[in-house]
Amino acid sequence: IALNYLKTWFFLDVVTLVPFDILGLTMGHESIASWKSIRVLRVLRLLKLFRLLKTSRIMHRFEIPYSIPYQHIALFRFLIILLLMVHWQSCVWGMTLQLVDGDQPQWLDDIEPTDLLFGQDRTSALTTYIASFYFCSYTMTSVGYGDLGPKNIVERMVCIFMVMSSGLCWAYVLGEVCAIVADFNAESQIFRKKMHHLNRMMADQELPFDMRSRLRSFFLSNRFLMQHLTQQELLQQLSPQLQSEVCTALHLTWIGKVHFFAQFMRLVDALEKRGVNSAPYRACIADISRELEFAAFAQQESFDNVQVLYILSKGLVALNSRVQRDGAVWGEDFVLSDTSLIRPVA
């Protein structure tokens, strides 16, 4: 621990803990002004606050029980960083008024006559802070009104440091915010790119107009397919036990549409009420849930049922000329090994 501290924050703590005020008083009145400028080094200790930006256990405690939109958190975090940087720079910029003698021109001289008309002068800490915050905020965001600026060599040196640090901080925040905003519509961007490739493919292959319309209709009607694929990728990253539990929770409603599955689940519930161990039966339901596959069909598309169980989750279907809607089930006889016993459904 000691070696790690010597390599990281030790030097910064030593510099910021030097009692410059006491040293200036003991060395005489003529050296107080020079020691005032050295006191600026104490501001460096604020850099240690950046350690608070790291992920902590407190954040994890909020993430587990609640659904937190990470994009909103990131935007709020960068807003806090921006305000902190402007606040720290405002304190440094306001401190420059104490680093030079009063007979030298200072940055506050440009607005002091106007403030005096309203009974405000530079002796007010609040007035000075607001003016300093105003200057640093438009410097940080690269607006640059130009009504305030450095008037002496000390202020110019401090302003150079502020402009350089503000440019780096603003570029970082702007880049991260743009990435977050782009991530908000990541799925929409992927879909638009897919539609662009589809239109180019149809144009290159010179497909008929009716077929182009059908293809566009299929992709536009199945935008939710992207969400389903994303969910499937998330499921693959879970442990086997969690996969089974999540699949059961997602597909239990659809499995209940099949009459013999529904009877089986009612039997499992009855066994649990009697205190019988139902873990093997629950595992069977989970295995059935994991075997369900997602498929999308175009309008007016025909397909025959050959030992396949279908559960309609969205849309309309004509089963042997009978129209069915959400929740329709057909092909329950897929469990029969003798295909001659299967009722044909088209």
Short mmCIF file of C-alpha atoms in Angstrom, two decimals:
data_model
loop_
_atom_site.label_atom_id
_atom_site.label_comp_id
_atom_site.label_asym_id
_atom_site.label_seq_id
_atom_site.Cartn_x
_atom_site.Cartn_y
_atom_site.Cartn_z
CA ILE A 1 0.00 0.00 0.00
CA ALA A 2 2.82 2.39 0.87
CA LEU A 3 4.67 1.77 -2.40
CA ASN A 4 1.49 2.24 -4.41
CA TYR A 5 0.80 5.51 -2.60
CA LEU A 6 4.35 6.75 -3.28
CA LYS A 7 3.89 6.05 -6.98
CA THR A 8 0.49 7.76 -7.30
CA TRP A 9 -0.81 10.53 -5.01
CA PHE A 10 2.10 11.09 -2.61
CA PHE A 11 3.81 13.94 -4.52
CA LEU A 12 0.51 15.71 -5.16
CA ASP A 13 -0.44 15.53 -1.47
CA VAL A 14 2.97 16.85 -0.36
CA VAL A 15 2.78 19.84 -2.70
CA THR A 16 -0.78 20.73 -1.73
CA LEU A 17 -0.17 20.40 2.02
CA VAL A 18 2.68 22.90 2.15
CA PRO A 19 1.54 25.84 4.40
CA PHE A 20 2.31 28.63 1.93
CA ASP A 21 0.45 31.23 4.03
CA ILE A 22 2.63 30.61 7.10
CA LEU A 23 5.82 30.54 5.03
CA GLY A 24 4.91 33.87 3.41
CA LEU A 25 4.27 35.53 6.76
CA THR A 26 7.48 34.26 8.33
CA MET A 27 9.62 35.43 5.38
CA GLY A 28 8.34 38.98 5.42
CA HIS A 29 5.75 41.22 3.85
CA GLU A 30 7.64 41.66 0.58
CA SER A 31 7.41 37.95 -0.26
CA ILE A 32 3.70 37.52 0.45
CA ALA A 33 2.70 38.37 -3.13
CA SER A 34 4.99 35.73 -4.59
CA TRP A 35 3.73 33.10 -2.15
CA LYS A 36 0.17 33.93 -3.18
CA SER A 37 0.89 32.79 -6.71
CA ILE A 38 2.39 29.53 -5.45
CA ARG A 39 -0.79 28.78 -3.50
CA VAL A 40 -2.42 27.97 -6.82
CA LEU A 41 -0.78 24.55 -6.53
CA ARG A 42 -3.36 23.64 -3.91
CA VAL A 43 -5.94 23.49 -6.67
CA LEU A 44 -4.16 20.38 -7.97
CA ARG A 45 -5.60 18.43 -5.08
CA LEU A 46 -8.99 18.68 -6.73
CA LEU A 47 -7.71 16.18 -9.29
CA LYS A 48 -8.19 13.45 -6.70
CA LEU A 49 -11.94 13.96 -6.99
CA PHE A 50 -11.81 12.29 -10.42
CA ARG A 51 -11.52 8.99 -8.58
CA LEU A 52 -15.19 9.40 -7.68
CA LEU A 53 -16.09 9.05 -11.36
CA LYS A 54 -15.15 5.38 -11.33
CA THR A 55 -17.83 2.74 -10.93
CA SER A 56 -18.43 2.09 -7.25
CA ARG A 57 -20.30 -0.45 -5.18
CA ILE A 58 -22.99 2.11 -4.48
CA MET A 59 -23.74 2.35 -8.20
CA HIS A 60 -23.96 -1.43 -8.48
CA ARG A 61 -26.48 -1.50 -5.62
CA PHE A 62 -28.77 0.78 -7.62
CA GLU A 63 -28.22 -1.10 -10.88
CA ILE A 64 -29.32 -4.48 -9.53
CA PRO A 65 -32.91 -3.68 -8.35
CA TYR A 66 -33.69 -0.91 -10.85
CA SER A 67 -33.59 -0.62 -14.63
CA ILE A 68 -31.26 2.32 -15.21
CA PRO A 69 -30.96 3.77 -18.75
CA TYR A 70 -27.21 3.97 -19.18
CA GLN A 71 -27.45 6.65 -21.85
CA HIS A 72 -29.25 9.00 -19.45
CA ILE A 73 -26.74 8.27 -16.71
CA ALA A 74 -23.84 8.98 -19.05
CA LEU A 75 -25.36 12.27 -20.21
CA PHE A 76 -25.97 13.32 -16.61
CA ARG A 77 -22.43 12.32 -15.66
CA PHE A 78 -20.87 14.39 -18.43
CA LEU A 79 -23.05 17.34 -17.47
CA ILE A 80 -21.75 17.08 -13.90
CA ILE A 81 -18.16 16.84 -15.18
CA LEU A 82 -18.70 19.94 -17.32
CA LEU A 83 -20.14 21.91 -14.40
CA LEU A 84 -17.31 20.80 -12.11
CA MET A 85 -14.65 21.82 -14.61
CA VAL A 86 -16.29 25.21 -15.11
CA HIS A 87 -16.60 25.64 -11.34
CA TRP A 88 -12.94 24.82 -10.70
CA GLN A 89 -11.78 27.09 -13.50
CA SER A 90 -14.04 29.85 -12.15
CA CYS A 91 -12.36 29.57 -8.76
CA VAL A 92 -8.90 29.76 -10.34
CA TRP A 93 -9.91 32.63 -12.61
CA GLY A 94 -11.42 34.53 -9.70
CA MET A 95 -8.28 33.93 -7.64
CA THR A 96 -6.20 35.80 -10.24
CA LEU A 97 -7.66 39.01 -8.80
CA GLN A 98 -5.65 38.32 -5.63
CA LEU A 99 -2.41 37.41 -7.37
CA VAL A 100 -1.60 40.85 -8.75
CA ASP A 101 -1.45 44.30 -7.19
CA GLY A 102 -4.51 46.51 -7.34
CA ASP A 103 -2.81 49.14 -9.51
CA GLN A 104 -2.52 46.72 -12.44
CA PRO A 105 -5.42 46.26 -14.91
CA GLN A 106 -7.57 43.22 -14.18
CA TRP A 107 -10.21 41.29 -16.12
CA LEU A 108 -13.01 42.48 -13.82
CA ASP A 109 -12.37 46.15 -14.72
CA ASP A 110 -14.47 45.86 -17.90
CA ILE A 111 -17.75 45.13 -16.09
CA GLU A 112 -17.08 46.85 -12.76
CA PRO A 113 -18.53 50.27 -13.82
CA THR A 114 -21.79 48.62 -14.86
CA ASP A 115 -21.99 46.58 -11.64
CA LEU A 116 -21.40 49.70 -9.53
CA LEU A 117 -24.52 51.26 -11.01
CA PHE A 118 -26.53 48.50 -9.34
CA GLY A 119 -24.65 48.60 -6.04
CA GLN A 120 -22.39 45.63 -6.76
CA ASP A 121 -18.61 45.74 -6.47
CA ARG A 122 -15.72 43.31 -6.57
CA THR A 123 -15.72 42.93 -2.80
CA SER A 124 -18.81 40.70 -3.18
CA ALA A 125 -17.66 37.09 -3.54
CA LEU A 126 -20.93 36.11 -5.23
CA THR A 127 -20.66 38.84 -7.87
CA THR A 128 -17.07 37.89 -8.62
CA TYR A 129 -17.92 34.19 -8.82
CA ILE A 130 -20.85 34.74 -11.19
CA ALA A 131 -18.69 36.86 -13.50
CA SER A 132 -15.90 34.29 -13.37
CA PHE A 133 -18.32 31.43 -14.00
CA TYR A 134 -19.78 33.33 -16.94
CA PHE A 135 -16.34 33.80 -18.50
CA CYS A 136 -15.27 30.19 -17.93
CA SER A 137 -18.54 28.73 -19.20
CA TYR A 138 -18.34 30.38 -22.61
CA THR A 139 -14.62 29.66 -22.76
CA MET A 140 -15.23 25.99 -22.02
CA THR A 141 -17.98 25.67 -24.64
CA SER A 142 -15.90 27.62 -27.23
CA VAL A 143 -18.59 30.31 -27.62
CA GLY A 144 -16.24 33.19 -26.83
CA TYR A 145 -18.30 36.41 -26.55
CA GLY A 146 -15.13 38.42 -25.99
CA ASP A 147 -16.56 40.92 -23.48
CA LEU A 148 -14.13 39.65 -20.80
CA GLY A 149 -10.49 38.76 -21.13
CA PRO A 150 -7.07 38.80 -19.43
CA LYS A 151 -5.50 42.19 -18.76
CA ASN A 152 -2.08 41.35 -17.29
CA ILE A 153 0.64 38.73 -17.62
CA VAL A 154 -0.61 36.55 -14.75
CA GLU A 155 -4.13 36.45 -16.14
CA ARG A 156 -2.80 35.63 -19.61
CA MET A 157 -0.80 32.70 -18.26
CA VAL A 158 -3.77 31.36 -16.34
CA CYS A 159 -6.04 31.92 -19.34
CA ILE A 160 -3.68 29.93 -21.59
CA PHE A 161 -3.90 26.99 -19.23
CA MET A 162 -7.70 27.33 -19.03
CA VAL A 163 -8.14 27.48 -22.80
CA MET A 164 -5.96 24.39 -23.36
CA SER A 165 -7.66 22.34 -20.64
CA SER A 166 -11.11 23.56 -21.70
CA GLY A 167 -10.48 22.52 -25.30
CA LEU A 168 -9.47 19.00 -24.29
CA CYS A 169 -12.35 18.62 -21.84
CA TRP A 170 -14.94 20.00 -24.27
CA ALA A 171 -13.71 17.77 -27.11
CA TYR A 172 -13.93 14.72 -24.83
CA VAL A 173 -17.42 15.57 -23.56
CA LEU A 174 -18.69 16.43 -27.04
CA GLY A 175 -17.37 13.19 -28.51
CA GLU A 176 -18.86 11.08 -25.72
CA VAL A 177 -22.23 12.83 -25.92
CA CYS A 178 -22.38 12.33 -29.70
CA ALA A 179 -21.61 8.63 -29.21
CA ILE A 180 -24.35 8.33 -26.56
CA VAL A 181 -26.93 10.09 -28.73
CA ALA A 182 -26.00 7.85 -31.67
CA ASP A 183 -26.39 4.80 -29.42
CA PHE A 184 -29.96 5.86 -28.63
CA ASN A 185 -30.96 5.02 -32.20
CA ALA A 186 -28.48 2.23 -32.90
CA GLU A 187 -31.19 -0.24 -33.93
CA SER A 188 -32.82 2.33 -36.22
CA GLN A 189 -29.49 3.03 -37.88
CA ILE A 190 -28.88 -0.68 -38.46
CA PHE A 191 -32.38 -1.02 -39.95
CA ARG A 192 -31.90 1.97 -42.26
CA LYS A 193 -28.57 0.56 -43.42
CA LYS A 194 -30.23 -2.79 -44.13
CA MET A 195 -32.96 -1.08 -46.14
CA HIS A 196 -30.30 0.83 -48.08
CA HIS A 197 -28.52 -2.42 -48.98
CA LEU A 198 -31.86 -3.99 -49.92
CA ASN A 199 -32.74 -1.13 -52.28
CA ARG A 200 -29.29 -1.28 -53.86
CA MET A 201 -29.53 -5.06 -54.34
CA MET A 202 -32.97 -4.80 -55.94
CA ALA A 203 -31.76 -2.04 -58.26
CA ASP A 204 -28.63 -3.95 -59.26
CA GLN A 205 -30.61 -7.15 -59.95
CA GLU A 206 -33.41 -5.22 -61.69
CA LEU A 207 -36.15 -7.00 -59.78
CA PRO A 208 -39.78 -6.42 -60.81
CA PHE A 209 -41.68 -3.61 -59.12
CA ASP A 210 -44.17 -5.93 -57.40
CA MET A 211 -41.38 -8.02 -55.89
CA ARG A 212 -39.57 -4.90 -54.68
CA SER A 213 -42.74 -3.77 -52.94
CA ARG A 214 -43.17 -7.17 -51.27
CA LEU A 215 -39.58 -7.19 -50.04
CA ARG A 216 -39.86 -3.68 -48.59
CA SER A 217 -43.19 -4.57 -46.98
CA PHE A 218 -41.64 -7.65 -45.37
CA PHE A 219 -38.73 -5.76 -43.82
CA LEU A 220 -40.84 -2.81 -42.73
CA SER A 221 -43.41 -5.11 -41.10
CA ASN A 222 -40.78 -7.10 -39.24
CA ARG A 223 -38.68 -4.39 -37.61
CA PHE A 224 -39.27 -6.10 -34.27
CA LEU A 225 -37.19 -8.99 -35.62
CA MET A 226 -34.07 -6.97 -34.78
CA GLN A 227 -35.17 -6.72 -31.15
CA HIS A 228 -35.78 -10.46 -31.01
CA LEU A 229 -32.31 -11.21 -32.40
CA THR A 230 -30.77 -8.89 -29.81
CA GLN A 231 -32.68 -10.69 -27.06
CA GLN A 232 -31.47 -14.05 -28.34
CA GLU A 233 -27.86 -12.85 -28.20
CA LEU A 234 -28.38 -11.80 -24.59
CA LEU A 235 -29.85 -15.18 -23.72
CA GLN A 236 -26.82 -16.97 -25.15
CA GLN A 237 -24.60 -15.08 -22.70
CA LEU A 238 -26.52 -16.27 -19.63
CA SER A 239 -25.77 -19.35 -17.59
CA PRO A 240 -27.77 -22.51 -18.44
CA GLN A 241 -29.97 -22.17 -15.36
CA LEU A 242 -30.74 -18.50 -16.06
CA GLN A 243 -31.39 -19.30 -19.72
CA SER A 244 -33.98 -21.87 -18.71
CA GLU A 245 -35.70 -19.51 -16.27
CA VAL A 246 -35.76 -16.57 -18.68
CA CYS A 247 -36.99 -18.68 -21.61
CA THR A 248 -39.76 -20.10 -19.45
CA ALA A 249 -40.83 -16.62 -18.36
CA LEU A 250 -40.79 -15.34 -21.97
CA HIS A 251 -42.60 -18.27 -23.61
CA LEU A 252 -44.85 -19.57 -20.83
CA THR A 253 -47.84 -17.69 -22.24
CA TRP A 254 -47.36 -19.18 -25.69
CA ILE A 255 -46.73 -22.69 -24.38
CA GLY A 256 -50.00 -22.42 -22.47
CA LYS A 257 -51.80 -22.01 -25.80
CA VAL A 258 -51.06 -25.69 -26.59
CA HIS A 259 -53.71 -27.76 -24.80
CA PHE A 260 -51.54 -30.72 -23.70
CA PHE A 261 -48.75 -28.39 -22.55
CA ALA A 262 -51.35 -26.44 -20.56
CA GLN A 263 -52.59 -29.66 -18.95
CA PHE A 264 -49.02 -30.62 -18.11
CA MET A 265 -48.36 -27.27 -16.42
CA ARG A 266 -51.57 -27.56 -14.39
CA LEU A 267 -50.41 -31.00 -13.28
CA VAL A 268 -47.06 -29.56 -12.20
CA ASP A 269 -48.82 -26.84 -10.18
CA ALA A 270 -51.00 -29.47 -8.48
CA LEU A 271 -47.94 -31.55 -7.57
CA GLU A 272 -46.25 -28.51 -6.06
CA LYS A 273 -49.28 -27.80 -3.90
CA ARG A 274 -49.07 -31.36 -2.54
CA GLY A 275 -45.39 -30.86 -1.71
CA VAL A 276 -44.04 -33.11 -4.46
CA ASN A 277 -40.67 -32.21 -5.96
CA SER A 278 -41.47 -30.68 -9.37
CA ALA A 279 -37.95 -29.69 -10.41
CA PRO A 280 -37.71 -32.35 -13.22
CA TYR A 281 -41.06 -31.23 -14.63
CA ARG A 282 -40.07 -27.57 -14.48
CA ALA A 283 -36.86 -28.49 -16.29
CA CYS A 284 -38.95 -30.17 -18.99
CA ILE A 285 -40.99 -26.98 -19.46
CA ALA A 286 -37.76 -24.98 -19.63
CA ASP A 287 -36.34 -27.30 -22.29
CA ILE A 288 -39.51 -26.92 -24.35
CA SER A 289 -39.24 -23.12 -24.02
CA ARG A 290 -35.65 -23.14 -25.20
CA GLU A 291 -36.58 -25.15 -28.30
CA LEU A 292 -39.05 -22.54 -29.53
CA GLU A 293 -37.72 -20.72 -32.59
CA PHE A 294 -38.76 -17.41 -34.06
CA ALA A 295 -39.81 -17.18 -37.71
CA ALA A 296 -41.39 -14.45 -39.82
CA PHE A 297 -43.40 -14.93 -43.02
CA ALA A 298 -44.36 -12.47 -45.72
CA GLN A 299 -47.91 -11.56 -46.61
CA GLN A 300 -49.70 -14.14 -48.79
CA GLU A 301 -46.89 -16.63 -48.20
CA SER A 302 -47.94 -20.30 -48.13
CA PHE A 303 -46.26 -23.03 -46.10
CA ASP A 304 -47.26 -26.55 -45.18
CA ASN A 305 -47.17 -28.04 -41.69
CA VAL A 306 -45.08 -31.21 -41.55
CA GLN A 307 -44.47 -32.22 -37.94
CA VAL A 308 -43.99 -28.63 -36.87
CA LEU A 309 -45.86 -26.92 -34.05
CA TYR A 310 -46.81 -23.31 -34.83
CA ILE A 311 -47.93 -20.64 -32.36
CA LEU A 312 -48.95 -17.33 -33.93
CA SER A 313 -47.66 -14.42 -31.86
CA LYS A 314 -48.48 -11.55 -34.25
CA GLY A 315 -50.46 -11.15 -37.44
CA LEU A 316 -53.18 -13.10 -39.27
CA VAL A 317 -53.07 -16.60 -40.73
CA ALA A 318 -55.49 -18.61 -42.90
CA LEU A 319 -55.54 -22.26 -41.78
CA ASN A 320 -57.31 -24.29 -44.42
CA SER A 321 -59.20 -21.13 -45.43
CA ARG A 322 -60.15 -20.30 -41.80
CA VAL A 323 -58.70 -16.98 -40.59
CA GLN A 324 -56.99 -17.07 -37.19
CA ARG A 325 -55.27 -14.30 -35.24
CA ASP A 326 -52.83 -13.90 -32.32
CA GLY A 327 -52.61 -17.00 -30.15
CA ALA A 328 -53.65 -19.47 -32.85
CA VAL A 329 -52.05 -22.90 -32.53
CA TRP A 330 -51.79 -25.61 -35.16
CA GLY A 331 -49.63 -28.65 -35.73
CA GLU A 332 -50.13 -30.07 -32.21
CA ASP A 333 -49.86 -33.56 -33.69
CA PHE A 334 -46.16 -33.01 -34.40
CA VAL A 335 -45.45 -35.51 -31.61
CA LEU A 336 -46.80 -38.39 -33.72
CA SER A 337 -44.12 -40.49 -35.36
CA ASP A 338 -46.54 -41.87 -37.98
CA THR A 339 -46.93 -39.04 -40.49
CA SER A 340 -50.06 -40.67 -41.96
CA LEU A 341 -51.89 -39.78 -38.74
CA ILE A 342 -50.98 -36.09 -38.95
CA ARG A 343 -53.80 -33.80 -40.05
CA PRO A 344 -52.62 -31.71 -43.03
CA VAL A 345 -52.88 -27.98 -42.45
CA ALA A 346 -51.88 -25.39 -45.06
#
